[in-house]
PDB file of C-alpha atoms in Angstrom:
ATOM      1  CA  UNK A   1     -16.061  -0.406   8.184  1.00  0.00           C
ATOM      2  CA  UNK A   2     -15.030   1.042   5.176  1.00  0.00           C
ATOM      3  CA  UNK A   3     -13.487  -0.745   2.415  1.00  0.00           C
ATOM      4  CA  UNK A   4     -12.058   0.764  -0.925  1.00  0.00           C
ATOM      5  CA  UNK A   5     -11.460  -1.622  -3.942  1.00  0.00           C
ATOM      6  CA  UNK A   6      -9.051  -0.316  -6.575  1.00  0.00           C
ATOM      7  CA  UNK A   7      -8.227  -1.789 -10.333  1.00  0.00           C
ATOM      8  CA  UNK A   8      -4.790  -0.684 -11.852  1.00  0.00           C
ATOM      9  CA  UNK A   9      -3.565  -2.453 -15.199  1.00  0.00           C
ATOM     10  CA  UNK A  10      -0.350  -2.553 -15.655  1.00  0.00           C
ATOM     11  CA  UNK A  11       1.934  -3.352 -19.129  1.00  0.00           C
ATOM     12  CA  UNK A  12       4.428  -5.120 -17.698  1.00  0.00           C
ATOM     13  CA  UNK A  13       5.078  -8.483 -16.308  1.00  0.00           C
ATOM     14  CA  UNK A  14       3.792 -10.100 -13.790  1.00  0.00           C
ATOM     15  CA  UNK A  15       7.308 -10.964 -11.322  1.00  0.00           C
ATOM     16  CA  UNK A  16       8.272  -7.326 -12.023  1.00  0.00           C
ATOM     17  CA  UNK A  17       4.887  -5.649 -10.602  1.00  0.00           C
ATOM     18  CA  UNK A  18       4.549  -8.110  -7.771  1.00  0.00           C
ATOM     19  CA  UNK A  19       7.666  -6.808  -6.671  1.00  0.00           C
ATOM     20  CA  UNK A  20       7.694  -3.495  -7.423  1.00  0.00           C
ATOM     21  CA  UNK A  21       4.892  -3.315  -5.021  1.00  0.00           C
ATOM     22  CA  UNK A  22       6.775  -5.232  -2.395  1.00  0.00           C
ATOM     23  CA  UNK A  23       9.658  -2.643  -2.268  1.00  0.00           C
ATOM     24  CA  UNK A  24      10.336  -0.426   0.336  1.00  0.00           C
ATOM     25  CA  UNK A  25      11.972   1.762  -1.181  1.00  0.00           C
ATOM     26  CA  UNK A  26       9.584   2.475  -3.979  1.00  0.00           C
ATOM     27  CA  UNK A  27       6.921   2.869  -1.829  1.00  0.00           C
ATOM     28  CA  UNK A  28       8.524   5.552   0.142  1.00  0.00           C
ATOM     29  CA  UNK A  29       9.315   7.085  -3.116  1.00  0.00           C
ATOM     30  CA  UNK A  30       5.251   6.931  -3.788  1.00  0.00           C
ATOM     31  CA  UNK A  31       4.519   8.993  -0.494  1.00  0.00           C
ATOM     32  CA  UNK A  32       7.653  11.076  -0.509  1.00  0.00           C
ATOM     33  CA  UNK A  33       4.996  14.333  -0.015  1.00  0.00           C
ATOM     34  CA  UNK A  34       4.495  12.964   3.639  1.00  0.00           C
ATOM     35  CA  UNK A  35       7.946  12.545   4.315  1.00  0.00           C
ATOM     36  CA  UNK A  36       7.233   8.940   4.899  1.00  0.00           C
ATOM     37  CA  UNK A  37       9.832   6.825   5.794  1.00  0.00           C
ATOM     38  CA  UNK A  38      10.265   3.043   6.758  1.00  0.00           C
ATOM     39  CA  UNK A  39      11.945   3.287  10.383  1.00  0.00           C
ATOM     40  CA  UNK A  40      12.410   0.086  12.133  1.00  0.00           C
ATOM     41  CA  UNK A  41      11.576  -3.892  10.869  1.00  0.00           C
ATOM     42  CA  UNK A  42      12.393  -4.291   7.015  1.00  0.00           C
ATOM     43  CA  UNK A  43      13.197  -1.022   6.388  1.00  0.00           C
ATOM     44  CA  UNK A  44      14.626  -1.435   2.765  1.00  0.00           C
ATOM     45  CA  UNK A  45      14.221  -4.011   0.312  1.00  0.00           C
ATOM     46  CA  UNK A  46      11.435  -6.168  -0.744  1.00  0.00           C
ATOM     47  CA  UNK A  47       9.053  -7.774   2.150  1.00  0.00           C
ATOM     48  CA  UNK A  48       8.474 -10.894   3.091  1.00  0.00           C
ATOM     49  CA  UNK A  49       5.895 -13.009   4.610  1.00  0.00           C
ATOM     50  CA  UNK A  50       5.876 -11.969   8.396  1.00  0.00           C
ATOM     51  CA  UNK A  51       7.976  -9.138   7.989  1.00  0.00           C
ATOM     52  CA  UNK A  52       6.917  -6.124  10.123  1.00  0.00           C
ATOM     53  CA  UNK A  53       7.333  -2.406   9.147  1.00  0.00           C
ATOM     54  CA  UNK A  54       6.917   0.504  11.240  1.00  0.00           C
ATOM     55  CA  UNK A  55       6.076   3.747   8.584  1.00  0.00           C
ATOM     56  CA  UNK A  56       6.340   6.848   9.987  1.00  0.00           C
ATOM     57  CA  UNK A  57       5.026  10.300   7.663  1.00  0.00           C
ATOM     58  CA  UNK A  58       2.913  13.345   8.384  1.00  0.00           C
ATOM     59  CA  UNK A  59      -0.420  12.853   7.650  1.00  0.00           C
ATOM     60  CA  UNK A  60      -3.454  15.429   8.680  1.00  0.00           C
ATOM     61  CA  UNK A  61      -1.220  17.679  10.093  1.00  0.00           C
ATOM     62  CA  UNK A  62       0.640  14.998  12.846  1.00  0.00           C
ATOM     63  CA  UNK A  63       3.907  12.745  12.635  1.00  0.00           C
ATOM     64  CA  UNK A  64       2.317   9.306  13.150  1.00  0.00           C
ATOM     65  CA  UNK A  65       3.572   5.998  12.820  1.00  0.00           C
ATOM     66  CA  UNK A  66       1.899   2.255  11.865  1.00  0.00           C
ATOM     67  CA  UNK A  67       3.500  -0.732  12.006  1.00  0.00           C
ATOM     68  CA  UNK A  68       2.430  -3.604   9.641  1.00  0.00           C
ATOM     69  CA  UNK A  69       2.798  -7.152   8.964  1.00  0.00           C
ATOM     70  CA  UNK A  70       2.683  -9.131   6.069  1.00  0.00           C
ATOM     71  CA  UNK A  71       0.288 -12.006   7.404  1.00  0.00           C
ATOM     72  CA  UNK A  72       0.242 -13.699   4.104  1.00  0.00           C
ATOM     73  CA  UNK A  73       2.221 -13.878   0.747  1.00  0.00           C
ATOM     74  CA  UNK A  74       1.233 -16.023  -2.276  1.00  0.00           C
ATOM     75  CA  UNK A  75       4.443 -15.095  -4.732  1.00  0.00           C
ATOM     76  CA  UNK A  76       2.987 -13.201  -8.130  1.00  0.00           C
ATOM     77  CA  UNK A  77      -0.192 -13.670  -6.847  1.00  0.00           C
ATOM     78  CA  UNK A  78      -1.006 -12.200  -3.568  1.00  0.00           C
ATOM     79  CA  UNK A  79       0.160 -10.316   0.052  1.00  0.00           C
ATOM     80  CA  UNK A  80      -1.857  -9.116   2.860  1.00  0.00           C
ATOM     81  CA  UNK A  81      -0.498  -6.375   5.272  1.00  0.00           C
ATOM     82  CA  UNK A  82      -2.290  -5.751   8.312  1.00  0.00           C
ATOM     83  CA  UNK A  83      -1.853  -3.401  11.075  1.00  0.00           C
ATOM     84  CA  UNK A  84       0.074  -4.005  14.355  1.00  0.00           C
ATOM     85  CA  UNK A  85       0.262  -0.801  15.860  1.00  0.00           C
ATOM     86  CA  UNK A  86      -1.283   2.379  14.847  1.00  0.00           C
ATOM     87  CA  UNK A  87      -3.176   5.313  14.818  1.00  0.00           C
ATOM     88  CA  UNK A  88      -7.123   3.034  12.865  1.00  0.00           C
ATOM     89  CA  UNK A  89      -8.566   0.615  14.923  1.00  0.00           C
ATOM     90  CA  UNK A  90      -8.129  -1.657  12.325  1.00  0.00           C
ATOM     91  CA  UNK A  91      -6.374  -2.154   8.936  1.00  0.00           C
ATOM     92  CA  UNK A  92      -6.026  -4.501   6.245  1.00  0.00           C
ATOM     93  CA  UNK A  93      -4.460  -4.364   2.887  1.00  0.00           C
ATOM     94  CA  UNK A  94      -5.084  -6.637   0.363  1.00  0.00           C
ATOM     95  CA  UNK A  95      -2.879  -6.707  -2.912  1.00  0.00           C
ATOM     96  CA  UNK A  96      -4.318  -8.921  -6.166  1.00  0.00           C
ATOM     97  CA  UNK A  97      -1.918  -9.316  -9.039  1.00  0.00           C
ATOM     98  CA  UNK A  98      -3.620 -11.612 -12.340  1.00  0.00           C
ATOM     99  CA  UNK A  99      -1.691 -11.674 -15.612  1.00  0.00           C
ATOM    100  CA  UNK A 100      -3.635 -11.092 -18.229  1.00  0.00           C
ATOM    101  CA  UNK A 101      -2.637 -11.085 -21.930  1.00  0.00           C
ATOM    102  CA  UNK A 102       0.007  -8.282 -22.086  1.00  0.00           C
ATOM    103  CA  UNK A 103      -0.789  -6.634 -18.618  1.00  0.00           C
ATOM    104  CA  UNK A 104      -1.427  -7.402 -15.036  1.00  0.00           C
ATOM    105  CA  UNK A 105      -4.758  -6.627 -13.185  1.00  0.00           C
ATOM    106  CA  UNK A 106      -3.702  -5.254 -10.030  1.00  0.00           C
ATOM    107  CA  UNK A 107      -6.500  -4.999  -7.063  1.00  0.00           C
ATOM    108  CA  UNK A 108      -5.997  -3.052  -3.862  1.00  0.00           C
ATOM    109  CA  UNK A 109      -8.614  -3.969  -1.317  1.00  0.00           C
ATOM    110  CA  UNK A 110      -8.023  -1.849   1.667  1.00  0.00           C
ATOM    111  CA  UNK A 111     -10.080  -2.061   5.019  1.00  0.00           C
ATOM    112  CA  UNK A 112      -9.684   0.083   7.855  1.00  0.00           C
ATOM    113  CA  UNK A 113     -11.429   1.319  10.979  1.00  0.00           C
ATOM    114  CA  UNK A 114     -11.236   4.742  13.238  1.00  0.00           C
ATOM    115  CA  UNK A 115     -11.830   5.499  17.107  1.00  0.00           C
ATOM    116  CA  UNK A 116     -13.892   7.538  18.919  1.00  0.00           C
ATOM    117  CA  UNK A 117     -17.177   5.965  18.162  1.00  0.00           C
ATOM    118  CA  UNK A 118     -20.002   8.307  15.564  1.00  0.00           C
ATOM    119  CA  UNK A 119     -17.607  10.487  15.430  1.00  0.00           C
ATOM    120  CA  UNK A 120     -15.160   8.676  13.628  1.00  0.00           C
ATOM    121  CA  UNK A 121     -17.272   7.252  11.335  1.00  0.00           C
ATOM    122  CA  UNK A 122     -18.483  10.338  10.280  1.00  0.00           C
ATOM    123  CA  UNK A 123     -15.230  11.257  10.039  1.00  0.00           C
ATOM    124  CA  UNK A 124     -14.751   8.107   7.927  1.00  0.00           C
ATOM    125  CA  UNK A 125     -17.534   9.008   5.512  1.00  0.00           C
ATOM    126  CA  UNK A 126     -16.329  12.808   5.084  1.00  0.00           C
ATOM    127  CA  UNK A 127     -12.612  12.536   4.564  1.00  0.00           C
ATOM    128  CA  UNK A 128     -10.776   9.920   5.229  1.00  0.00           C
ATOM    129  CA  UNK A 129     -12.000   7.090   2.611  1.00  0.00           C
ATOM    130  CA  UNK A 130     -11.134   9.721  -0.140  1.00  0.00           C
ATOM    131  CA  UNK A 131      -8.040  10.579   1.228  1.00  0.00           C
ATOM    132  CA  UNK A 132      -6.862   6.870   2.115  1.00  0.00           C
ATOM    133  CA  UNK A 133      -8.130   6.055  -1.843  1.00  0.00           C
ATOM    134  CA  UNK A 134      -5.922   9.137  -3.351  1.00  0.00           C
ATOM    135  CA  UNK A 135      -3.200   7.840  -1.333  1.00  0.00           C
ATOM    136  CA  UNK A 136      -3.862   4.267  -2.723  1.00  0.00           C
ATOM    137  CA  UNK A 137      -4.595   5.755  -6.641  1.00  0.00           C
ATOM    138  CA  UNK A 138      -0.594   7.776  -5.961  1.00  0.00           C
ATOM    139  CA  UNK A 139       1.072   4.620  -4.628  1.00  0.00           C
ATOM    140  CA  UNK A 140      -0.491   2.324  -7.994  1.00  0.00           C
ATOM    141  CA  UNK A 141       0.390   5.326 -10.349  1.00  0.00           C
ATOM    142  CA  UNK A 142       4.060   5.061  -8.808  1.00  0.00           C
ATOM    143  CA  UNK A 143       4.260   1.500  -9.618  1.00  0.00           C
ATOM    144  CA  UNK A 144       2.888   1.714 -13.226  1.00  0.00           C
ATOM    145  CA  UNK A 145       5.072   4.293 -13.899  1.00  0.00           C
ATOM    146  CA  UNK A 146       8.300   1.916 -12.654  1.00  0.00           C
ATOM    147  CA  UNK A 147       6.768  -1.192 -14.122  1.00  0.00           C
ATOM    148  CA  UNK A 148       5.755  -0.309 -17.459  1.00  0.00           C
ATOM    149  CA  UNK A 149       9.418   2.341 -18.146  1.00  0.00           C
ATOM    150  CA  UNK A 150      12.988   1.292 -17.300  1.00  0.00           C
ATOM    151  CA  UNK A 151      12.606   2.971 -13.887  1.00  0.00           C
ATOM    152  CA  UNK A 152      12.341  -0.097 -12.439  1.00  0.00           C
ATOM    153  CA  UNK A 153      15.704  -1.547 -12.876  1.00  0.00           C
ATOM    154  CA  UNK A 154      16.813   1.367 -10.529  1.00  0.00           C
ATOM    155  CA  UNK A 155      14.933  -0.398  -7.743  1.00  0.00           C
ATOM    156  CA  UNK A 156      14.843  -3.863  -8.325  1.00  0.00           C
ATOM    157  CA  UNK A 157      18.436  -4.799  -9.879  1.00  0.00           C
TER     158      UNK A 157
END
């Protein structure tokens, strides 16, 4: 199964970046290039433990949708979304936040599985961990960009 493990440090502090990455609405701002859009649970806002969200955005060609939920939320420190419904056999996304002296250390650990047997983890291996982890590296970029600028005051005031 593959996993990806990303690092993003971000100059700003910690409440802000914990939930900047919570919001909806920033992270459909992140993946507006797939027309992704939150379409039934929390649909705007910032999620909760146990909230579900059903995403739906084009990805390889195909509307698809994936519903979520957060199964576990340790405020400024940690949240877990894993999938409900959707297109991998499995999913689970990790998010890490540390303060450090002037920055947080944010970690992305994302797990997910495909169908169809050796042919979807070759597929795996080919394409989709580098496109999942480019997805993952745009979404982070997004938030440093709110978090560490006065963007962020137009999503979280």
């Amino acid at each position: 199964m593959p996993t990806i493990h990303l690092t993003t440090v971000i100059r700003a502090p910690l409440d802000r970046v914990f939930d900047l990455s919570r919001s909806i609405t920033l992270h459909k701002r992140s993946m507006a290039h797939l027309q992704e859009d939150a379409i039934k649970g929390r649909v705007n806002g910032l999620i909760e433990a146990n909230d579900t969200v059903t995403w739906q955005a084009k990805h390889l060609g195909k509307i698809r949708q994936l519903t979520t939920r957060i199964t576990e939320m340790r405020p400024k420190e940690y949240f877990c979304d894993e999938m409900v419904e959707g297109d991998f056999t499995y999913m689970k996304h990790e998010h890490h936040f540390k303060q450090i002296e002037n920055a947080v250390i944010a970690i992305d650990v994302f797990e997910f599985g495909t169908p169809y047997g050796r042919l979807g983890r070759w597929f795996e291996k080919l394409y989709l961990n580098k496109y999942m982890t480019q997805l993952l590296k745009m979404r982070n970029d997004v938030i440093k960009d709110y978090a560490e600028s006065e963007k962020w005051r137009v999503i979280l005031d």
